[in-house]
Coordinates of C-alpha atoms in Angstrom, one line a residue:
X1 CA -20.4 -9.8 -22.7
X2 CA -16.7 -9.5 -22.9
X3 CA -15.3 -6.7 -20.3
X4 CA -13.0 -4.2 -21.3
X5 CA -10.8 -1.5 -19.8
X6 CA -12.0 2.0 -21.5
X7 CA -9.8 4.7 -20.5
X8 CA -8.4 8.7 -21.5
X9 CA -4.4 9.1 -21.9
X10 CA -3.2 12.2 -20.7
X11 CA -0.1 13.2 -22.1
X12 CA 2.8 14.3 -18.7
X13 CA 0.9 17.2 -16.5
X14 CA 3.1 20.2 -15.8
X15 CA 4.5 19.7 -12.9
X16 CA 3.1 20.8 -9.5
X17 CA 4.1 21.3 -5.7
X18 CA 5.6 18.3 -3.9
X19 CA 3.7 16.6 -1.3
X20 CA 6.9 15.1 0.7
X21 CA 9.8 17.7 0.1
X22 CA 7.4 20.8 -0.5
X23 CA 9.4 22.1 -3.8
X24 CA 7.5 23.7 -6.5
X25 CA 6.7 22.3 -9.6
X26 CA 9.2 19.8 -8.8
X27 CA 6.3 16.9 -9.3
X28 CA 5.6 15.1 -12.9
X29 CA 3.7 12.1 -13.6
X30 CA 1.5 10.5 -16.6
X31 CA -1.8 10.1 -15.9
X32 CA -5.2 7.9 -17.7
X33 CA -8.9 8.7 -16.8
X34 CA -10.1 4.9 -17.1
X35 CA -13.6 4.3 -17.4
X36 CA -13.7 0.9 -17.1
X37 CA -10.6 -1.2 -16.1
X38 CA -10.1 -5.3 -15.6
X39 CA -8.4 -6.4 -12.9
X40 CA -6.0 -8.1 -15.2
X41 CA -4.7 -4.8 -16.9
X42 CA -4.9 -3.1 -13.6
X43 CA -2.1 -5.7 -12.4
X44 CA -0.2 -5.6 -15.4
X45 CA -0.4 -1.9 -15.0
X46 CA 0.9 -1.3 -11.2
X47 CA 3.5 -4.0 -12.3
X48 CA 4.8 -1.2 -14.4
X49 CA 4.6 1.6 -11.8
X50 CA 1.6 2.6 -12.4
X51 CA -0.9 3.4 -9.6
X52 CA -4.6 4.5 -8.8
X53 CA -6.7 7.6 -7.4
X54 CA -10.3 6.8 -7.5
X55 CA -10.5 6.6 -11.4
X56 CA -7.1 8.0 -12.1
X57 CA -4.2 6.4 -13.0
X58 CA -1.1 7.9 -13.0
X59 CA 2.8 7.0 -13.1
X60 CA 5.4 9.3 -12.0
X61 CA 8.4 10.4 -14.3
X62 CA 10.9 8.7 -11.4
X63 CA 14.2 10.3 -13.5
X64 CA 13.3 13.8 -13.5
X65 CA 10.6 14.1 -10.0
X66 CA 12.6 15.3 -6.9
X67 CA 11.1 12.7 -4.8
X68 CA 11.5 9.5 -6.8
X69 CA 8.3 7.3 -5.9
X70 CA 9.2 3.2 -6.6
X71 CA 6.3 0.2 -6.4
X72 CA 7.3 -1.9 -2.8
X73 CA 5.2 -5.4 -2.4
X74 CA 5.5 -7.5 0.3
X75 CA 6.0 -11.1 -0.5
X76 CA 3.2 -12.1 2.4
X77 CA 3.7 -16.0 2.3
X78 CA 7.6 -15.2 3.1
X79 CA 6.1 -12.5 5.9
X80 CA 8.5 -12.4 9.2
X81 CA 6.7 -10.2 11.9
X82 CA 9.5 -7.3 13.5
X83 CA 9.9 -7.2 17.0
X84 CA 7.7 -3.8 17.5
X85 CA 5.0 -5.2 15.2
X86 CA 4.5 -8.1 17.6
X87 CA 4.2 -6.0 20.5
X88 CA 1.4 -3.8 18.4
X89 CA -0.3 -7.3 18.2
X90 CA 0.0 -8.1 21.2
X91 CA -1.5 -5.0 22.9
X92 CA -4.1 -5.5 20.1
X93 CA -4.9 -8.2 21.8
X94 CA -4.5 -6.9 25.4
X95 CA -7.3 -4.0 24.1
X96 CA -9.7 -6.5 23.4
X97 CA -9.0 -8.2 26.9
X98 CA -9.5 -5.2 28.7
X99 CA -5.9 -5.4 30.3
X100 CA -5.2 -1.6 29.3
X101 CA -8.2 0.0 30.6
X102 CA -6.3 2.5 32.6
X103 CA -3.8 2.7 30.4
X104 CA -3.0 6.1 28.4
X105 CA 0.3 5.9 25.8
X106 CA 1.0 8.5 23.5
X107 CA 0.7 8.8 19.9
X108 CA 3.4 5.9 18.5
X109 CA 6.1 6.5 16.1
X110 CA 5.2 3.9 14.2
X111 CA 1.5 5.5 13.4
X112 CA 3.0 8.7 12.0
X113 CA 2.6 9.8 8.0
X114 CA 4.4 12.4 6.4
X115 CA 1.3 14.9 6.5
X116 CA 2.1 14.2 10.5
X117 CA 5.2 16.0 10.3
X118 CA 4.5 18.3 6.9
X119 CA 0.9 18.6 6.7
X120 CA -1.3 16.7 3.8
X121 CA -0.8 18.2 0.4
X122 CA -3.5 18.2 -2.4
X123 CA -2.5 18.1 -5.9
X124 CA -5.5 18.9 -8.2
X125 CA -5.6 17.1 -11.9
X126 CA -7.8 18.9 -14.2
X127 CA -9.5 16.4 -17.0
X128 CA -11.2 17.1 -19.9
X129 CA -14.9 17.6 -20.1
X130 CA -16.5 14.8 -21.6
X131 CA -19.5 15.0 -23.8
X132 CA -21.0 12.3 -21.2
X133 CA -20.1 15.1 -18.8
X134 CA -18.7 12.5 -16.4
X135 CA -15.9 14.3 -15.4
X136 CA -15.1 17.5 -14.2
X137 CA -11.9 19.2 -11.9
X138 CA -10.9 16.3 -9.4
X139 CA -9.3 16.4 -5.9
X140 CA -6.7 13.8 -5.6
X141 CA -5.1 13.8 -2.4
X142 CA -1.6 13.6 -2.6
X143 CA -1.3 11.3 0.1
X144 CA 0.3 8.6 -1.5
X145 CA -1.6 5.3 -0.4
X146 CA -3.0 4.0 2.2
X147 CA -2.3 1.5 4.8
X148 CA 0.2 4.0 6.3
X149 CA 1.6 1.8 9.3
X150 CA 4.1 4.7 9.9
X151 CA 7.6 5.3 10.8
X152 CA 10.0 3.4 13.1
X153 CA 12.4 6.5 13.6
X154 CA 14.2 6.6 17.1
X155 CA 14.7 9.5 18.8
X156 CA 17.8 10.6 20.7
X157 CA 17.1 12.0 23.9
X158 CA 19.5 14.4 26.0
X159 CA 19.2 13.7 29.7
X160 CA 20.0 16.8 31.8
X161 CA 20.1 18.1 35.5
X162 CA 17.2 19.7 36.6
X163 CA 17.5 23.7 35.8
X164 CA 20.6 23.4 34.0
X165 CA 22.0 22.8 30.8
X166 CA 24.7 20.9 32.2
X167 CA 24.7 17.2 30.5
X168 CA 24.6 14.7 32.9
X169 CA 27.7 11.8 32.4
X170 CA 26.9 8.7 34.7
X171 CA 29.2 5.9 35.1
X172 CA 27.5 2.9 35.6
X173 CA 28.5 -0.2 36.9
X174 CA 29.1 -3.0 34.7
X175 CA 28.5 -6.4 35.6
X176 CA 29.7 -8.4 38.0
X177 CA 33.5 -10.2 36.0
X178 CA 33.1 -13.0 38.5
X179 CA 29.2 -14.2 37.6
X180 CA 27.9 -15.6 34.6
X181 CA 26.3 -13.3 31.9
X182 CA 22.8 -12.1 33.2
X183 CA 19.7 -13.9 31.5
X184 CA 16.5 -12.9 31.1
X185 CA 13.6 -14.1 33.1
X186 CA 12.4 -15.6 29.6
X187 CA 15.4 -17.7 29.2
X188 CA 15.3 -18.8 33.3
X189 CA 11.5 -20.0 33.2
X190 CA 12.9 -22.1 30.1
X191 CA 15.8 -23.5 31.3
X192 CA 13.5 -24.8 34.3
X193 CA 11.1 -26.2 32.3
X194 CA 13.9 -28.3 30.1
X195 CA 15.8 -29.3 33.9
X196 CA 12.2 -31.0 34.9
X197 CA 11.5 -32.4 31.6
X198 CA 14.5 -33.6 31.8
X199 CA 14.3 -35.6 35.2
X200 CA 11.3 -37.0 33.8
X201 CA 13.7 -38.8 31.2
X202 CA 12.0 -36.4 28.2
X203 CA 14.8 -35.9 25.4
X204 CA 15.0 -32.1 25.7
X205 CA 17.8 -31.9 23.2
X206 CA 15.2 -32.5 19.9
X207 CA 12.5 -30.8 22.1
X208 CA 15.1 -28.1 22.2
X209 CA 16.1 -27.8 18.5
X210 CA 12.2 -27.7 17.8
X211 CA 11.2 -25.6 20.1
X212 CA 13.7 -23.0 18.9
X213 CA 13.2 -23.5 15.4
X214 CA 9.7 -22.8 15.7
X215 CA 8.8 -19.0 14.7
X216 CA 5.1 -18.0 15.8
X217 CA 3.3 -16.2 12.7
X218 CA 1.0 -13.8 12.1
X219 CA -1.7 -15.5 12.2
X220 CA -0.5 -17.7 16.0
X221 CA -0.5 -13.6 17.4
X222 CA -4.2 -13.0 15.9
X223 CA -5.4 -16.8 16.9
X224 CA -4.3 -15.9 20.2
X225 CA -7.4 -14.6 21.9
X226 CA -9.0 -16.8 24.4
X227 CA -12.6 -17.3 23.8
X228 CA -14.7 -14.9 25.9
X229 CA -12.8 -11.1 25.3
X230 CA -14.3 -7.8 27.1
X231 CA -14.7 -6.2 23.6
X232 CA -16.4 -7.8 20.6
X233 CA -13.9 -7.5 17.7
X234 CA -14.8 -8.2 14.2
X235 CA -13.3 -7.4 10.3
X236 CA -16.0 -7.4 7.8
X237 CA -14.9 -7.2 4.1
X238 CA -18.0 -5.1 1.6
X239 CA -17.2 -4.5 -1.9
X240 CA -17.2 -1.5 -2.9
X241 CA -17.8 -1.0 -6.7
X242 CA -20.3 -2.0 -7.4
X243 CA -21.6 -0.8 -3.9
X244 CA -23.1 -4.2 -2.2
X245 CA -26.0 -3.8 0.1
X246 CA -23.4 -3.8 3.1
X247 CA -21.3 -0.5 2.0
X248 CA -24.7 1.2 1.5
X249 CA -25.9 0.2 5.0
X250 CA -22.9 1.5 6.2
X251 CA -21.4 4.0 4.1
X252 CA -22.6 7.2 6.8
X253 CA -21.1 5.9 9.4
X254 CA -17.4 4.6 7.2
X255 CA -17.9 8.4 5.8
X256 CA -18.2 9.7 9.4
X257 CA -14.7 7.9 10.4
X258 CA -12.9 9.2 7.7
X259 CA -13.8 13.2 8.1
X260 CA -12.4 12.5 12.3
X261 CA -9.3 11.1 10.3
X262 CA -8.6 13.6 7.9
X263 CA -9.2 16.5 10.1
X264 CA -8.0 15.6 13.0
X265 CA -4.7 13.5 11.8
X266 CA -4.1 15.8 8.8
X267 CA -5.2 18.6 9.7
X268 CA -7.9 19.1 6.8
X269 CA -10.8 21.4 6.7
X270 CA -14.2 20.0 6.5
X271 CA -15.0 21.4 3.4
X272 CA -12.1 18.8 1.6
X273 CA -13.7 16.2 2.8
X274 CA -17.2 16.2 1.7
X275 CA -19.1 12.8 1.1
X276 CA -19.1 13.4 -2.8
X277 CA -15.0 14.1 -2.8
X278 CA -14.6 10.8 -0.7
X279 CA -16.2 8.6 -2.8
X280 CA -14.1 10.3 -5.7
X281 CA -11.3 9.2 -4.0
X282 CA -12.1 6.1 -1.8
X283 CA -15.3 4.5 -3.4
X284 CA -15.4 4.9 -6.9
X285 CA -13.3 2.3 -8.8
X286 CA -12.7 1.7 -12.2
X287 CA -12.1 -2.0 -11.2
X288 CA -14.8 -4.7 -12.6
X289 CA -16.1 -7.1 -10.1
X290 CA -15.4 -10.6 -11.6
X291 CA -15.2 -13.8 -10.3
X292 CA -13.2 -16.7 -11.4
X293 CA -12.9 -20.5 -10.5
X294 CA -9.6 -20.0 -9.2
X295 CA -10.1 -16.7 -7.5
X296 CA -10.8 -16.0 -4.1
X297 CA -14.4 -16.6 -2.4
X298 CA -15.3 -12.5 -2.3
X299 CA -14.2 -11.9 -6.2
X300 CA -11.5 -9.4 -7.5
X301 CA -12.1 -5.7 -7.3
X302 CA -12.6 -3.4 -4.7
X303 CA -13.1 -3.6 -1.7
X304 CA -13.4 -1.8 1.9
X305 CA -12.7 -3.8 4.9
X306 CA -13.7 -2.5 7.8
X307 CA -12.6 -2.9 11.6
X308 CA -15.9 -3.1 13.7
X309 CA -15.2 -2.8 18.1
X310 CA -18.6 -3.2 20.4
X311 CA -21.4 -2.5 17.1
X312 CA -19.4 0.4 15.9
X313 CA -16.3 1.1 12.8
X314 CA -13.2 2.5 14.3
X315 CA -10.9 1.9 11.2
X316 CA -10.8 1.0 7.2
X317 CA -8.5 -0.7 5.0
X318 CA -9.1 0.6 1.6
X319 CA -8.4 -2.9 -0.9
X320 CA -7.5 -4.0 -4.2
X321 CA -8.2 -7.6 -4.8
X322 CA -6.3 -8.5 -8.0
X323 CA -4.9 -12.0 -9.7
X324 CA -1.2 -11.6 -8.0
X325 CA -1.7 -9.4 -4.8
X326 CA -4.0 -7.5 -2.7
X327 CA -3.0 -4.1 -3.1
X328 CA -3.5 -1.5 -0.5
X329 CA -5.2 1.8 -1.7
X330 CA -5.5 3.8 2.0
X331 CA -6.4 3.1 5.3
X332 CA -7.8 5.3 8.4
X333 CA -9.3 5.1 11.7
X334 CA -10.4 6.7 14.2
X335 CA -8.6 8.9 16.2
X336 CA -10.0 7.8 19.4
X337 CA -8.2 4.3 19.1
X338 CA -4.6 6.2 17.9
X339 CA -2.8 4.6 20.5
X340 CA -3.9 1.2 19.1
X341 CA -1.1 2.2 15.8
X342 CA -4.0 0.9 13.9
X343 CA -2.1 2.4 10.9
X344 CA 0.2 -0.8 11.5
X345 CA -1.8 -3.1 13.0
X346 CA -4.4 -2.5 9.5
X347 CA -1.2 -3.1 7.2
X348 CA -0.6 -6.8 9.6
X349 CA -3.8 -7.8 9.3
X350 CA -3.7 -7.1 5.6
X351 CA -1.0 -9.0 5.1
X352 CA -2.4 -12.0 6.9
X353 CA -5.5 -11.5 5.0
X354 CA -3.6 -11.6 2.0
X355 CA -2.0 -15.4 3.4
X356 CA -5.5 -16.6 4.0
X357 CA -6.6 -15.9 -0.1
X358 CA -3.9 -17.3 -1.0
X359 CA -4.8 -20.5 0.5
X360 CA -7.3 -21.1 -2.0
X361 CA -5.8 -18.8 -5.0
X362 CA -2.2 -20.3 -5.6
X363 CA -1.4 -17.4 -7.7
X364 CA -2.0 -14.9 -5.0
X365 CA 0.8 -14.0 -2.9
X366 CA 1.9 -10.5 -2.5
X367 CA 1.1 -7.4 -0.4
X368 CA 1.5 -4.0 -2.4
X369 CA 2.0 -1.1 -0.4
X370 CA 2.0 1.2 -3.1
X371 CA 5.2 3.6 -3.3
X372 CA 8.4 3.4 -1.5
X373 CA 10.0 7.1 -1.1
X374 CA 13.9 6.7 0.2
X375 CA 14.5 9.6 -0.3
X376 CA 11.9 11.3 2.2
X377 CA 12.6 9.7 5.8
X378 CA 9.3 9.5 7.0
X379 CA 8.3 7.3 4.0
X380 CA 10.5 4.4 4.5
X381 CA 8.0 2.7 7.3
X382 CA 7.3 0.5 3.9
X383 CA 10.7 -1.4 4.4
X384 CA 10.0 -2.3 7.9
X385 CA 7.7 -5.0 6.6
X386 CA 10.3 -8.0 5.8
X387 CA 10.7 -9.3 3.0
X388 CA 9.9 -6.9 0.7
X389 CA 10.9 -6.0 -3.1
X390 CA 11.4 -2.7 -5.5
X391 CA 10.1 -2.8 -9.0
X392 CA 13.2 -1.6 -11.2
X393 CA 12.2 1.4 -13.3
X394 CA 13.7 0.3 -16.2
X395 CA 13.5 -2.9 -16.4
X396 CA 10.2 -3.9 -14.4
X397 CA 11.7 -6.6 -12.7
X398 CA 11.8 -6.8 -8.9
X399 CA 14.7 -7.1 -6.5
X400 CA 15.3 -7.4 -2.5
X401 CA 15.0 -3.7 -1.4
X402 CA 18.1 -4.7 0.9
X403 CA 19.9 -5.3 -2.2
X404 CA 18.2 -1.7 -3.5
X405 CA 18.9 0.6 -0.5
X406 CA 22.7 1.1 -1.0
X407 CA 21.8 2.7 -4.7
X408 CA 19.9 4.9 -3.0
X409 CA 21.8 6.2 0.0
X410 CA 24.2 7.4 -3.6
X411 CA 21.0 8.9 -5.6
X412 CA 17.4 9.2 -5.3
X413 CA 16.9 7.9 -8.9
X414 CA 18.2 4.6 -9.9
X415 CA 18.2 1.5 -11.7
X416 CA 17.8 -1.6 -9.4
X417 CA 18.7 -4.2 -12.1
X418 CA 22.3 -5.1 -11.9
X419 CA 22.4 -7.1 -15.4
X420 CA 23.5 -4.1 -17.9
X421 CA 22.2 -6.2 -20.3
X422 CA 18.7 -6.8 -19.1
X423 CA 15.5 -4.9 -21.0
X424 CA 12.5 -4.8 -20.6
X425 CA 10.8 -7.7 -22.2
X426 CA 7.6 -5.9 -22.3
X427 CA 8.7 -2.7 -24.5
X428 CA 6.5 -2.7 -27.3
X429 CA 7.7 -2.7 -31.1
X430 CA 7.2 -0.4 -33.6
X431 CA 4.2 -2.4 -35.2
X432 CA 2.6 -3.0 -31.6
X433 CA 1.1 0.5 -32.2
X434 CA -1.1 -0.3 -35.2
X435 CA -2.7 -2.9 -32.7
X436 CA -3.7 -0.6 -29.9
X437 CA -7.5 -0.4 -29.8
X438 CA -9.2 3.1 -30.0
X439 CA -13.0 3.5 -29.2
X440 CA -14.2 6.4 -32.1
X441 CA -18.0 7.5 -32.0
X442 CA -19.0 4.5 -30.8
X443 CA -16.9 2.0 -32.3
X444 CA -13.8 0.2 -31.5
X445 CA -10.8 -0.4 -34.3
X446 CA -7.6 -0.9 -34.3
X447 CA -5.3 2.4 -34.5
X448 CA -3.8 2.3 -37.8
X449 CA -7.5 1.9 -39.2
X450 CA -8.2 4.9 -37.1
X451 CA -5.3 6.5 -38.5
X452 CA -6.4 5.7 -41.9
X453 CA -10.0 7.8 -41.7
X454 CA -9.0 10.7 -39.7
X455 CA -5.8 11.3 -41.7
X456 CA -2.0 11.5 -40.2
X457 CA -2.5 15.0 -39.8
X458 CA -5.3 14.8 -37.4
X459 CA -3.7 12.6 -35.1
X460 CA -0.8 12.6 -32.3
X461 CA 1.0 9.5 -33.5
X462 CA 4.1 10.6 -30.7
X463 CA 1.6 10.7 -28.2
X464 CA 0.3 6.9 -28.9
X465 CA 3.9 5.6 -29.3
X466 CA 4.2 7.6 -25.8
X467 CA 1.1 5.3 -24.2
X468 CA 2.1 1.9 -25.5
X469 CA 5.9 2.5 -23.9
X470 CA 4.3 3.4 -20.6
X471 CA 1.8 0.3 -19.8
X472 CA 4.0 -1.7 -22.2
X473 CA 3.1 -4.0 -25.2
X474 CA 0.8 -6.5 -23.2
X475 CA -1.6 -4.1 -21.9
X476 CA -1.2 -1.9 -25.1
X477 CA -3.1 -3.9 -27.1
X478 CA -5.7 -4.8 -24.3
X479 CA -6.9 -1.5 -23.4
X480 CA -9.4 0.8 -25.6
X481 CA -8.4 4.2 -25.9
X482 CA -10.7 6.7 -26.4
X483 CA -9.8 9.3 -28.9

């Protein structure tokens, strides 16, 4: 049986409080119900800035919202790891050594959202009933998505003299004008090692280029472990929809993980995060499960993958797997381990996990971190991961967001394409409408056959010209619309 993608179009919702800047009804986007959806159209679809909550789909209107949200991906196989996200994987690593055992840090910058700072908003989206009676009102967190590996932001500190307000100005010495430059222990212990290779007659100048040259990965940091740890450390990946034997086992104890996360991190109440409103919003997918020759060994769909320590799950990365990327839907953890930054050390490992697929599915090789917000502070963590693109809102075409971020130091709305002369190649045509398929009491036609029996009067044709401009002429034509 051939699948499909079934969804409901919703026309643009009124708009509604802002989850990053707090105005009112300063908040628009376009939203679809979808039933069913490949993993194919979903692709197509988050190409095109679309994006998912549980079963809804929605897109926000960039030009007229206050806090413009634009699709980032990482491109994973091009991955460079920063300075600070080494040392998170190092004292990952550490953890699982038991070389911290006595040691306490505080909550890191790098771990924080921007419900630390503002608190977590909620933005309700009221569907339709359906004669099914399938869907009611919904809770979808605002929280935008998921992996949440936080902010880098550095903080100025003012030094002062004890019980004063005086500002303390030191002069310090500078160094010494007749040594050499000071080096760092690193770069002594090397420069030994090259003098007694050396005077073993070892060429130390190729050994040298080589030796520099040579970047560690991702995956060298994670390898690193010697065999025997203190903790037992595992990733297990359990598909989700539909729910596999291994989320059932476990889906108390994920459930359990996620009520410590919302409440304590963001501050919810207990009663927003009930088991049936998370699997609204973290569970249920409209994502098939299918499986291809060229696809990756679990399938495409979705997925949890969860971070087991000594038999028990401290953290999860909610997952997409789809034909280009492995898109990132929301991640939490438990707030016992905060000081791990799981928030980042979940979006590394994704990102590696994303490399290891791709080893076997060519086509595979991007990290979505669903929206990039420049013009809220706290939400440009996303650009810390390097090298990473923005999807042009006009166009659909993706460029360097080092190439992007000057446009939007100017304005928080944009077009990232430089080419004035550049479209979009997947705007559909007038006659692309007729070709839209619409499921009608149980049958599917194409739209200007639907058009013909219920009349022109007893149909929105603005609306439907609306729909096929927003998920553009490809998936137009793929997905059934229910009318």
């Amino acid at each position: 049986m051939m699948k499909r993608s079934i969804i409901e179009y919703f026309s643009e919702h009124d708009g509604y409080k802002c989850g990053y800047c707090k105005k009112p009804n300063s908040n628009y986007n376009y939203g679809m119900w979808a039933h069913t959806m490949t993993v194919t159209d979903y692709q197509d679809l988050i190409d095109r800035g679309w994006r998912r909550s549980g079963k809804y789909c929605y897109k926000p209107t960039l030009d007229i919202i206050c806090c413009p949200m634009y699709t980032i991906r990482c491109r994973a196989l091009e991955f460079k790891s920063s300075k600070s996200q080494k040392k998170i994987l190092k004292r990952f690593n550490k953890f699982l050594m038991g070389q911290d055992e006595n040691k306490t840090m505080s909550r890191s910058k790098e771990d924080m959202t921007i419900d630390d700072a503002e608190g977590r908003e909620q933005f309700v989206e009221t569907t339709r009933a359906h004669q099914e009676g399938i869907i009611t009102d919904i809770d979808l967190p605002f929280i935008e998505d998921a992996s949440d590996p936080r902010n880098e932001e550095l903080e100025t500190i003012s030094i002062q003299e004890p019980h004063s307000s005086k500002v303390v100005n030191q002069e310090v010495a500078g160094p010494d004008p007749t040594k050499g430059p000071c080096k760092k222990a690193k770069q002594v212990r090397r420069q030994r090692m090259l003098e007694k290779l050396k005077n073993k007659g070892v060429d130390i100048n190729n050994l040298a280029t080589t030796s520099k040259n040579k970047e560690k990965q991702i995956e060298d940091f994670i390898n690193e472990l010697p065999n025997e740890v203190t903790r037992k450390f595992e990733i297990k990946l359990v598909r989700t929809s539909p729910p596999s034997a291994e989320w059932l086992a476990t889906s108390k104890e994920t459930h359990e993980v996620y009520v410590k996360y919302q409440t304590i991190i963001h501050g919810d109440k207990p009663e927003k995060c009930t088991e049936s409103k998370f699997k609204d919003f973290l569970v249920n997918s409209p994502l098939l499960e299918e499986y291809s020759e060229i696809g990756p060994y679990c399938g495409y769909g979705s997925f949890h993958q969860q971070y087991w320590l000594d038999g028990k799950i401290i953290a999860v990365g909610v997952l997409d797997i789809l034909p280009k990327c492995v898109s990132s839907v929301y991640f939490f953890y438990d707030p016992a381990y905060r000081n791990l930054t799981l928030g980042t050390y979940g979006a590394l490992r994704e990102i590696a996990f994303t490399r290891y697929l791709h080893s076997t599915c060519p086509f595979l090789q991007y990290y979505y971190m669903g929206f990039y917000i420049h013009s809220c502070r706290k939400m440009r963590y996303k650009g810390n991961f390097y090298p990473s693109d923005l999807l042009c809102p006009e166009t659909y075409k993706w460029f360097p967001i080092k190439d992007c971020l000057e446009k939007l130091e100017i304005v928080p709305y944009t077009r990232f394409d430089p080419d004035i002369d550049s479209v979009d190649e997947n705007f559909p045509s007038e006659n692309d409408i007729n070709y839209i398929q619409v499921l009608s009491r149980g049958e599917v036609m194409h739209y200007k056959l639907y058009r013909r029996r219920v009349g022109r009067r007893g149909e929105n044709i603005e609306e439907m010209q609306q729909y096929a401009k927003l998920v553009g002429s490809k998936v137009a034509k793929s997905l059934v619309v229910v009318r």
